[in-house]
Tab-separated table of C-alpha atoms and ligand atoms in Angstrom:
chain	number	residue	atom	x	y	z
A	43	GLY	CA	-22.019	15.047	-10.038
A	44	GLY	CA	-19.752	12.061	-10.729
A	45	TRP	CA	-16.420	13.774	-9.820
A	46	ILE	CA	-13.933	11.868	-7.659
A	47	GLY	CA	-11.069	13.766	-6.148
A	48	ILE	CA	-7.856	11.796	-5.794
A	49	LEU	CA	-4.996	13.055	-3.504
A	50	GLY	CA	-1.831	11.922	-5.156
A	51	GLY	CA	-0.621	11.738	-8.731
A	52	GLY	CA	1.236	8.309	-9.078
A	53	GLN	CA	0.482	5.070	-10.706
A	54	LEU	CA	-2.204	4.123	-8.220
A	55	GLY	CA	-4.171	7.234	-9.039
A	56	ARG	CA	-3.586	6.546	-12.733
A	57	MET	CA	-5.206	3.075	-12.537
A	58	THR	CA	-8.003	4.422	-10.250
A	59	ALA	CA	-8.840	7.076	-12.834
A	60	LEU	CA	-8.709	4.585	-15.778
A	61	ALA	CA	-11.246	2.341	-13.681
A	62	ALA	CA	-13.478	5.363	-12.976
A	63	ALA	CA	-13.501	6.367	-16.644
A	64	ARG	CA	-14.847	2.882	-17.427
A	65	LEU	CA	-17.823	3.569	-15.243
A	66	GLY	CA	-18.255	7.019	-16.744
A	67	LEU	CA	-16.917	8.882	-13.756
A	68	ARG	CA	-14.389	11.516	-13.912
A	69	CYS	CA	-11.364	12.164	-11.574
A	70	HIS	CA	-9.761	15.424	-10.615
A	71	ILE	CA	-6.130	14.695	-9.431
A	72	TYR	CA	-4.478	16.814	-6.786
A	73	THR	CA	-0.660	16.382	-6.999
A	74	PRO	CA	2.447	18.418	-6.342
A	75	GLU	CA	4.018	16.737	-9.461
A	76	ALA	CA	3.190	18.077	-12.967
A	77	GLU	CA	2.849	15.443	-15.771
A	78	GLY	CA	2.619	12.595	-13.348
A	79	PRO	CA	1.199	9.116	-14.086
A	80	ALA	CA	-2.302	9.978	-12.817
A	81	GLY	CA	-2.547	13.506	-14.349
A	82	GLN	CA	-1.915	12.091	-17.819
A	83	VAL	CA	-5.080	10.021	-17.919
A	84	ALA	CA	-7.446	12.034	-15.581
A	85	SER	CA	-10.119	14.540	-16.650
A	86	ARG	CA	-8.683	17.276	-14.458
A	87	VAL	CA	-5.416	18.022	-12.549
A	88	THR	CA	-4.520	20.502	-10.020
A	89	VAL	CA	-0.645	20.854	-9.487
A	90	ALA	CA	0.017	22.345	-6.111
A	91	PRO	CA	1.764	21.444	-2.849
A	92	TYR	CA	-0.197	19.288	-0.304
A	93	GLU	CA	0.406	22.177	2.161
A	94	ASP	CA	-1.497	24.778	0.012
A	95	LEU	CA	-4.850	24.906	1.850
A	96	ASP	CA	-6.394	27.357	-0.530
A	97	ALA	CA	-5.631	25.235	-3.565
A	98	LEU	CA	-6.815	22.150	-1.656
A	99	ALA	CA	-10.136	23.877	-0.737
A	100	ARG	CA	-10.848	24.878	-4.419
A	101	TRP	CA	-9.980	21.440	-5.564
A	102	ALA	CA	-12.237	19.854	-2.901
A	103	ASP	CA	-15.121	22.111	-3.942
A	104	SER	CA	-14.844	20.829	-7.441
A	105	VAL	CA	-15.339	17.233	-6.559
A	106	ASP	CA	-17.965	15.035	-4.909
A	107	VAL	CA	-15.903	12.752	-2.800
A	108	ILE	CA	-12.286	12.541	-1.941
A	109	THR	CA	-9.987	9.552	-1.832
A	110	PHE	CA	-6.207	9.085	-1.685
A	111	GLU	CA	-3.573	7.131	-3.479
A	112	PHE	CA	-0.892	8.656	-1.262
A	113	GLU	CA	-1.376	8.370	2.535
A	114	ASN	CA	1.194	10.679	3.770
A	115	VAL	CA	-0.870	13.809	3.311
A	116	PRO	CA	-0.034	16.213	6.220
A	117	ALA	CA	-2.588	16.169	9.114
A	118	ALA	CA	-3.466	19.870	8.706
A	119	SER	CA	-4.321	19.326	5.073
A	120	LEU	CA	-6.565	16.416	5.942
A	121	ALA	CA	-8.231	18.513	8.627
A	122	SER	CA	-8.955	21.328	6.162
A	123	LEU	CA	-10.672	18.756	3.704
A	124	ALA	CA	-12.576	16.963	6.305
A	125	GLY	CA	-15.368	19.517	6.582
A	126	ARG	CA	-15.788	20.093	2.740
A	127	ARG	CA	-16.404	16.851	1.170
A	128	PRO	CA	-16.647	13.134	2.362
A	129	LEU	CA	-13.137	11.738	2.861
A	130	ARG	CA	-13.119	8.014	1.975
A	131	PRO	CA	-11.299	6.410	3.740
A	132	GLY	CA	-11.588	8.959	6.650
A	133	PRO	CA	-8.787	10.692	8.395
A	134	ARG	CA	-8.532	8.171	11.176
A	135	ALA	CA	-7.446	5.365	8.982
A	136	LEU	CA	-4.824	7.576	7.298
A	137	GLU	CA	-3.596	8.754	10.679
A	138	ILE	CA	-3.150	5.320	12.023
A	139	ALA	CA	-1.468	3.987	8.937
A	140	GLN	CA	0.869	6.952	8.602
A	141	ASP	CA	2.695	6.045	11.881
A	142	ARG	CA	4.035	2.605	12.723
A	143	ILE	CA	3.652	3.125	16.330
A	144	SER	CA	-0.071	3.833	16.086
A	145	GLU	CA	-0.467	1.086	13.416
A	146	LYS	CA	1.102	-1.461	15.578
A	147	SER	CA	-0.835	-0.440	18.743
A	148	PHE	CA	-4.057	-0.586	16.550
A	149	PHE	CA	-3.282	-4.242	15.753
A	150	ALA	CA	-2.452	-4.982	19.308
A	151	ASP	CA	-5.856	-3.584	20.437
A	152	LEU	CA	-7.467	-5.885	17.983
A	153	GLY	CA	-5.675	-8.837	19.315
A	154	ILE	CA	-3.905	-9.160	15.951
A	155	PRO	CA	-0.289	-10.475	16.488
A	156	THR	CA	2.654	-8.482	15.137
A	157	ALA	CA	6.392	-9.010	15.399
A	158	PRO	CA	7.633	-8.085	18.977
A	159	TRP	CA	8.383	-4.319	18.835
A	160	VAL	CA	9.140	-1.365	21.001
A	161	PRO	CA	8.796	2.370	20.279
A	162	VAL	CA	12.216	4.209	20.118
A	163	HIS	CA	12.764	7.884	20.653
A	164	GLY	CA	16.541	7.819	21.362
A	165	ALA	CA	19.617	5.776	21.779
A	166	ASP	CA	18.582	4.676	25.230
A	167	ASP	CA	15.185	3.349	24.170
A	168	LEU	CA	17.266	1.439	21.465
A	169	ARG	CA	19.731	0.039	23.740
A	170	HIS	CA	16.984	-1.298	26.056
A	171	GLY	CA	15.010	-2.531	22.925
A	172	LEU	CA	17.937	-4.534	21.537
A	173	ALA	CA	18.465	-6.179	24.925
A	174	HIS	CA	14.783	-6.720	25.309
A	175	LEU	CA	14.248	-8.350	21.921
A	176	GLY	CA	17.556	-10.201	22.267
A	177	GLY	CA	18.072	-11.189	18.582
A	178	PRO	CA	18.192	-9.717	15.031
A	179	ALA	CA	15.982	-6.721	14.786
A	180	LEU	CA	14.883	-4.070	12.283
A	181	LEU	CA	14.864	-0.352	13.163
A	182	LYS	CA	12.253	1.450	11.103
A	183	THR	CA	11.343	5.049	11.039
A	184	ALA	CA	7.815	5.426	12.441
A	185	ARG	CA	6.790	7.643	9.398
A	186	LEU	CA	7.409	8.154	5.675
A	187	GLY	CA	9.235	4.794	5.160
A	188	TYR	CA	8.362	2.778	1.974
A	189	ASP	CA	10.125	0.119	-0.242
A	190	GLY	CA	12.335	-0.611	2.744
A	191	LYS	CA	13.626	2.903	2.990
A	192	GLY	CA	14.289	4.232	6.530
A	193	GLN	CA	15.120	0.760	7.900
A	194	LEU	CA	18.327	-0.613	9.536
A	195	ARG	CA	19.060	-4.272	10.361
A	196	LEU	CA	20.533	-4.548	13.822
A	197	ASP	CA	21.545	-7.298	16.377
A	198	PRO	CA	22.140	-7.176	20.096
A	199	THR	CA	25.799	-6.196	19.387
A	200	SER	CA	25.000	-3.185	17.305
A	201	ASP	CA	25.906	0.187	18.649
A	202	PRO	CA	22.744	2.035	19.550
A	203	GLU	CA	24.391	5.490	19.295
A	204	ASP	CA	25.635	4.819	15.729
A	205	ALA	CA	22.453	3.211	14.650
A	206	TRP	CA	20.335	6.109	16.098
A	207	ARG	CA	22.532	8.716	14.377
A	208	SER	CA	22.433	7.073	10.899
A	209	LEU	CA	18.552	6.794	11.208
A	210	GLY	CA	18.301	10.470	11.379
A	211	GLN	CA	16.961	10.899	15.009
A	212	VAL	CA	13.345	10.540	14.332
A	213	PRO	CA	10.636	8.421	16.170
A	214	ALA	CA	11.052	4.842	15.239
A	215	VAL	CA	10.109	1.342	16.053
A	216	LEU	CA	12.473	-1.576	16.726
A	217	GLU	CA	10.977	-4.886	15.860
A	218	GLY	CA	12.226	-8.438	16.075
A	219	LEU	CA	13.151	-10.052	12.759
A	220	VAL	CA	10.457	-12.621	11.911
A	221	SER	CA	11.585	-15.815	10.275
A	222	PHE	CA	8.596	-16.283	8.114
A	223	SER	CA	7.869	-19.159	5.859
A	224	ARG	CA	5.864	-16.892	3.447
A	225	GLU	CA	4.953	-13.320	3.001
A	226	VAL	CA	1.216	-12.646	2.061
A	227	SER	CA	-1.116	-9.658	1.819
A	228	VAL	CA	-4.894	-9.307	1.623
A	229	ILE	CA	-6.777	-6.422	0.184
A	230	VAL	CA	-10.341	-5.869	1.387
A	231	ALA	CA	-12.842	-3.447	-0.015
A	232	ARG	CA	-15.538	-2.071	2.389
A	233	GLY	CA	-18.618	-0.247	1.077
A	234	LEU	CA	-20.478	2.729	2.517
A	235	ASP	CA	-23.184	0.218	3.685
A	236	GLY	CA	-20.445	-1.751	5.480
A	237	ALA	CA	-20.380	-4.665	3.074
A	238	VAL	CA	-16.954	-6.174	2.656
A	239	ALA	CA	-15.278	-7.923	-0.279
A	240	CYS	CA	-11.962	-9.644	0.085
A	241	PHE	CA	-9.580	-10.487	-2.702
A	242	ASP	CA	-7.748	-13.818	-2.507
A	243	PRO	CA	-4.492	-13.674	-0.359
A	244	THR	CA	-1.442	-13.082	-2.612
A	245	GLU	CA	2.076	-14.293	-1.987
A	246	ASN	CA	4.716	-11.649	-2.031
A	247	VAL	CA	8.359	-11.836	-2.791
A	248	HIS	CA	10.665	-8.613	-2.137
A	249	ARG	CA	13.971	-7.954	-3.600
A	250	ASN	CA	16.098	-5.151	-2.027
A	251	GLY	CA	13.171	-4.162	0.100
A	252	ILE	CA	10.974	-3.613	-2.994
A	253	LEU	CA	8.000	-5.782	-4.059
A	254	HIS	CA	9.239	-8.134	-6.860
A	255	THR	CA	6.382	-10.613	-7.529
A	256	SER	CA	2.914	-11.176	-6.130
A	257	THR	CA	1.466	-14.646	-7.039
A	258	VAL	CA	-2.056	-16.082	-6.657
A	259	PRO	CA	-3.041	-18.447	-5.437
A	260	ALA	CA	-0.726	-18.106	-2.455
A	261	ALA	CA	0.617	-21.368	-1.002
A	262	LEU	CA	-1.640	-21.321	2.046
A	263	SER	CA	-3.950	-23.875	3.596
A	264	GLU	CA	-7.655	-23.160	3.394
A	265	ASP	CA	-7.357	-22.242	7.167
A	266	GLU	CA	-4.440	-19.980	6.755
A	267	ALA	CA	-6.081	-18.131	3.755
A	268	GLU	CA	-9.240	-17.710	5.873
A	269	ALA	CA	-7.282	-16.387	8.990
A	270	ALA	CA	-5.459	-13.790	6.649
A	271	CYS	CA	-8.759	-12.543	5.299
A	272	ARG	CA	-10.218	-12.348	8.642
A	273	VAL	CA	-7.384	-10.076	9.861
A	274	ALA	CA	-7.927	-7.733	6.952
A	275	ILE	CA	-11.674	-7.627	7.414
A	276	ARG	CA	-11.475	-7.100	11.190
A	277	ALA	CA	-8.958	-4.200	10.630
A	278	ALA	CA	-11.197	-2.599	8.000
A	279	GLN	CA	-14.302	-2.824	10.315
A	280	ALA	CA	-12.318	-1.366	13.263
A	281	LEU	CA	-11.346	1.607	11.156
A	282	ASP	CA	-14.857	1.989	9.914
A	283	LEU	CA	-13.088	2.372	6.633
A	284	VAL	CA	-14.856	3.145	3.303
A	285	GLY	CA	-12.561	2.123	0.488
A	286	LEU	CA	-9.672	-0.367	0.331
A	287	LEU	CA	-7.357	-1.639	3.030
A	288	ALA	CA	-4.258	-3.687	2.289
A	289	VAL	CA	-2.741	-5.697	5.121
A	290	GLU	CA	0.788	-7.045	4.670
A	291	MET	CA	1.409	-10.241	6.828
A	292	PHE	CA	3.825	-12.888	7.560
A	293	LEU	CA	3.098	-16.610	7.916
A	294	THR	CA	5.366	-17.862	10.576
A	295	MET	CA	7.057	-21.282	10.592
A	296	ASP	CA	4.477	-22.653	12.891
A	297	GLY	CA	1.452	-21.559	10.790
A	298	GLN	CA	0.498	-18.294	12.488
A	299	ILE	CA	-0.480	-15.131	10.625
A	300	ILE	CA	1.073	-12.036	12.008
A	301	ALA	CA	0.410	-8.446	10.627
A	302	ASN	CA	3.399	-6.406	9.298
A	303	GLU	CA	1.807	-3.196	8.130
A	304	MET	CA	-1.382	-1.851	6.419
A	305	ALA	CA	-2.332	0.736	3.794
A	306	PRO	CA	-5.752	2.299	3.402
A	307	ARG	CA	-5.471	2.504	-0.501
A	308	PRO	CA	-4.845	0.326	-3.630
A	309	HIS	CA	-1.764	-1.599	-3.117
A	310	ASN	CA	1.086	-2.754	-5.410
A	311	SER	CA	0.401	-6.409	-4.157
A	312	GLY	CA	-3.093	-6.120	-5.624
A	313	HIS	CA	-2.033	-5.313	-9.157
A	314	TRP	CA	-2.699	-8.920	-10.106
A	315	THR	CA	-6.505	-8.276	-9.665
A	316	MET	CA	-6.511	-6.233	-12.939
A	317	ASP	CA	-6.131	-9.313	-15.031
A	318	ALA	CA	-7.518	-12.115	-12.744
A	319	CYS	CA	-10.632	-10.899	-11.038
A	320	HIS	CA	-14.163	-10.059	-11.984
A	321	THR	CA	-13.654	-6.640	-10.347
A	322	ASP	CA	-10.124	-5.394	-9.752
A	323	GLN	CA	-8.928	-3.334	-6.750
A	324	PHE	CA	-9.179	0.068	-8.593
A	325	GLU	CA	-12.824	-0.392	-9.697
A	326	GLN	CA	-13.652	-1.754	-6.156
A	327	LEU	CA	-12.188	1.437	-4.765
A	328	VAL	CA	-14.145	3.652	-7.012
A	329	ARG	CA	-17.321	1.620	-6.258
A	330	ALA	CA	-16.815	1.897	-2.562
A	331	VAL	CA	-16.033	5.612	-2.364
A	332	CYS	CA	-18.933	6.524	-4.716
A	333	GLY	CA	-21.333	4.544	-2.476
A	334	LEU	CA	-21.946	1.997	-5.245
A	335	PRO	CA	-22.339	-1.803	-4.607
A	336	LEU	CA	-19.099	-3.603	-4.424
A	337	GLY	CA	-18.339	-5.995	-7.360
A	338	ASP	CA	-17.360	-9.569	-7.361
A	339	PRO	CA	-13.673	-9.986	-6.166
A	340	GLY	CA	-13.676	-13.537	-7.428
A	341	ARG	CA	-10.532	-14.747	-9.229
A	342	PHE	CA	-10.798	-16.664	-12.579
A	343	ARG	CA	-7.132	-17.693	-13.203
A	344	PRO	CA	-3.917	-18.227	-11.415
A	345	LEU	CA	-1.587	-15.155	-11.951
A	346	ARG	CA	1.746	-13.627	-11.289
A	347	MET	CA	2.477	-9.962	-11.145
A	348	LEU	CA	6.084	-8.841	-11.849
A	349	ASN	CA	7.074	-5.269	-11.014
A	350	LEU	CA	9.151	-3.599	-13.595
A	351	ILE	CA	11.527	-1.549	-11.562
A	352	GLY	CA	13.996	1.000	-12.962
A	353	ASP	CA	15.673	-0.274	-16.109
A	354	ASP	CA	13.656	-3.325	-16.119
A	355	VAL	CA	11.157	-1.412	-18.195
A	356	LEU	CA	13.533	-0.876	-21.091
A	357	ASP	CA	12.717	-4.360	-22.731
A	358	TRP	CA	9.010	-3.786	-22.124
A	359	VAL	CA	8.167	-4.935	-25.673
A	360	SER	CA	9.385	-8.442	-24.904
A	361	HIS	CA	6.419	-8.860	-22.437
A	362	LEU	CA	3.939	-8.220	-25.126
A	363	ALA	CA	4.932	-11.499	-26.702
A	364	ARG	CA	4.396	-13.579	-23.499
A	365	PRO	CA	1.292	-15.820	-23.831
A	366	GLY	CA	-1.524	-14.715	-21.572
A	367	ALA	CA	0.416	-11.678	-20.376
A	368	ARG	CA	-0.994	-8.150	-19.795
A	369	LEU	CA	1.448	-5.196	-19.737
A	370	HIS	CA	0.724	-2.140	-17.633
A	371	LEU	CA	2.986	0.991	-17.963
A	372	TYR	CA	2.758	4.058	-15.849
A	373	GLY	CA	3.780	6.621	-18.266
A	374	LYS	CA	6.824	7.713	-16.228
A	375	HIS	CA	9.147	9.737	-18.428
A	376	GLU	CA	12.445	8.674	-16.841
A	377	SER	CA	13.564	5.379	-15.288
A	378	ARG	CA	15.580	5.551	-12.037
A	379	PRO	CA	16.919	2.865	-9.865
A	380	GLY	CA	14.206	1.588	-7.604
A	381	ARG	CA	11.499	3.528	-9.419
A	382	LYS	CA	8.260	1.511	-10.160
A	383	MET	CA	7.826	1.894	-13.967
A	384	GLY	CA	5.155	-0.718	-14.681
A	385	HIS	CA	4.118	-4.263	-14.040
A	386	VAL	CA	3.242	-7.341	-16.098
A	387	ASN	CA	0.667	-9.898	-15.121
A	388	PHE	CA	1.147	-13.439	-16.575
A	389	PRO	CA	0.235	-16.993	-15.812
A	390	PRO	CA	2.740	-18.445	-13.367
A	391	THR	CA	4.822	-21.348	-14.709
A	392	PRO	CA	4.758	-24.144	-12.149
B	134	ATP	P1	6.296	-0.935	1.710
B	134	ATP	O1	6.932	-0.474	0.429
B	134	ATP	O2	5.497	-2.250	1.622
B	134	ATP	O3	5.469	0.192	2.344
B	134	ATP	P2	8.075	-0.500	3.962
B	134	ATP	O4	9.179	0.159	3.606
B	134	ATP	O5	6.952	0.201	4.694
B	134	ATP	O6	7.426	-1.322	2.692
B	134	ATP	P3	7.979	-3.025	5.424
B	134	ATP	O7	6.922	-3.632	4.710
B	134	ATP	O8	7.862	-2.887	6.919
B	134	ATP	O9	8.643	-1.766	4.886
B	134	ATP	O10	9.230	-3.845	5.191
B	134	ATP	C1	9.662	-4.267	3.859
B	134	ATP	C2	9.925	-5.750	3.809
B	134	ATP	O11	11.013	-6.106	4.828
B	134	ATP	C3	8.806	-6.598	4.245
B	134	ATP	O12	7.886	-6.777	3.194
B	134	ATP	C4	9.491	-7.872	4.703
B	134	ATP	O13	9.913	-8.703	3.576
B	134	ATP	C5	10.788	-7.346	5.394
B	134	ATP	N1	10.404	-7.073	6.841
B	134	ATP	C6	9.876	-6.045	7.322
B	134	ATP	N2	9.725	-6.317	8.656
B	134	ATP	C7	10.204	-7.503	8.895
B	134	ATP	C8	10.376	-8.296	10.145
B	134	ATP	N3	9.960	-7.781	11.287
B	134	ATP	N4	10.763	-9.467	9.998
B	134	ATP	C9	11.361	-10.004	8.840
B	134	ATP	N5	11.149	-9.395	7.713
B	134	ATP	C10	10.704	-8.094	7.727
B	135	MG	MG1	4.985	0.444	4.166
B	136	MG	MG1	5.441	-3.074	3.284
């Protein structure tokens, strides 16, 4: 026993495998990419495409439980795994979070506010949507977008035919641009027994659509912080999720918390937990999926996480000299623009 299967070979899998190793557990990574960040540190790696159902089956049979660091696993692959080993989180959480239309409908069903939005399947929907929203808007592909990729900023005068063509003619959502005062996220862990443990809300700043910094404590009132945690907990419970759920939110100018999107896995905006919490997000994931008691998510210091993107990583040695700082590099061989190479956690200067 004691084998965790992780689908996905990136930095989230790497940090999960490191946390598992600390508890004496072993990880078998399944990834299409040889020599990736997770495979370098895991006990076993299978390198094969997500669509290879035979390789997936052999991999599943070698582990005790399956989790994910990558949520866009094809539905047929998920279905083929579901009968073999426990999937934590289950396929429903993944299916909902894979698609912005089902994700926003899920929030709406729970009474959790979102930006105003309409589903878009063609230029006509887009024309009506732009008129309906009546102001600046974002057109986002329903699937596979990340780091702001697959998004177009539009306004009521934009040409819907042009916009639809440049997005690539896939299902999409059009959402009203929220003028938020802060952007925050909450990561909640939910155990096999239904226990929940919420990390402190973190305040996020994006640059060029990519997360730049996450800072705790977030500048939220006690009521706002509590409301943010309640949103994440309610969503995790409604999904009957075992594992982690990260919910990205906006705090509006009038103090309302509205949900942006969610991810049923460890999240970049939770990397600060590695150096500020009694139990970090990766250990919490390992505990949850293995049916172990959740750890104390309490925070013992203020912290800021800075992502090292692309060539930011070249002066990594300078971060080692920073007082109170902890550097985490992902072992990626080549830096490319926009690529997440590592992060550094350090005490924020006031
Ligand atoms: P991720 O890498 O977090 O998965 P993503 O590509 O899925 O990102 P979103 O999180 O939807 O995209 O959007 C990226 C960023 O763009 C948000 O974090 C936020 O800063 C901004 N943004 C997105 N939607 C809106 C909106 N409706 N109003 C204002 N800003 C928005
Ligand atoms: Mg996203
Ligand atoms: Mg996002």
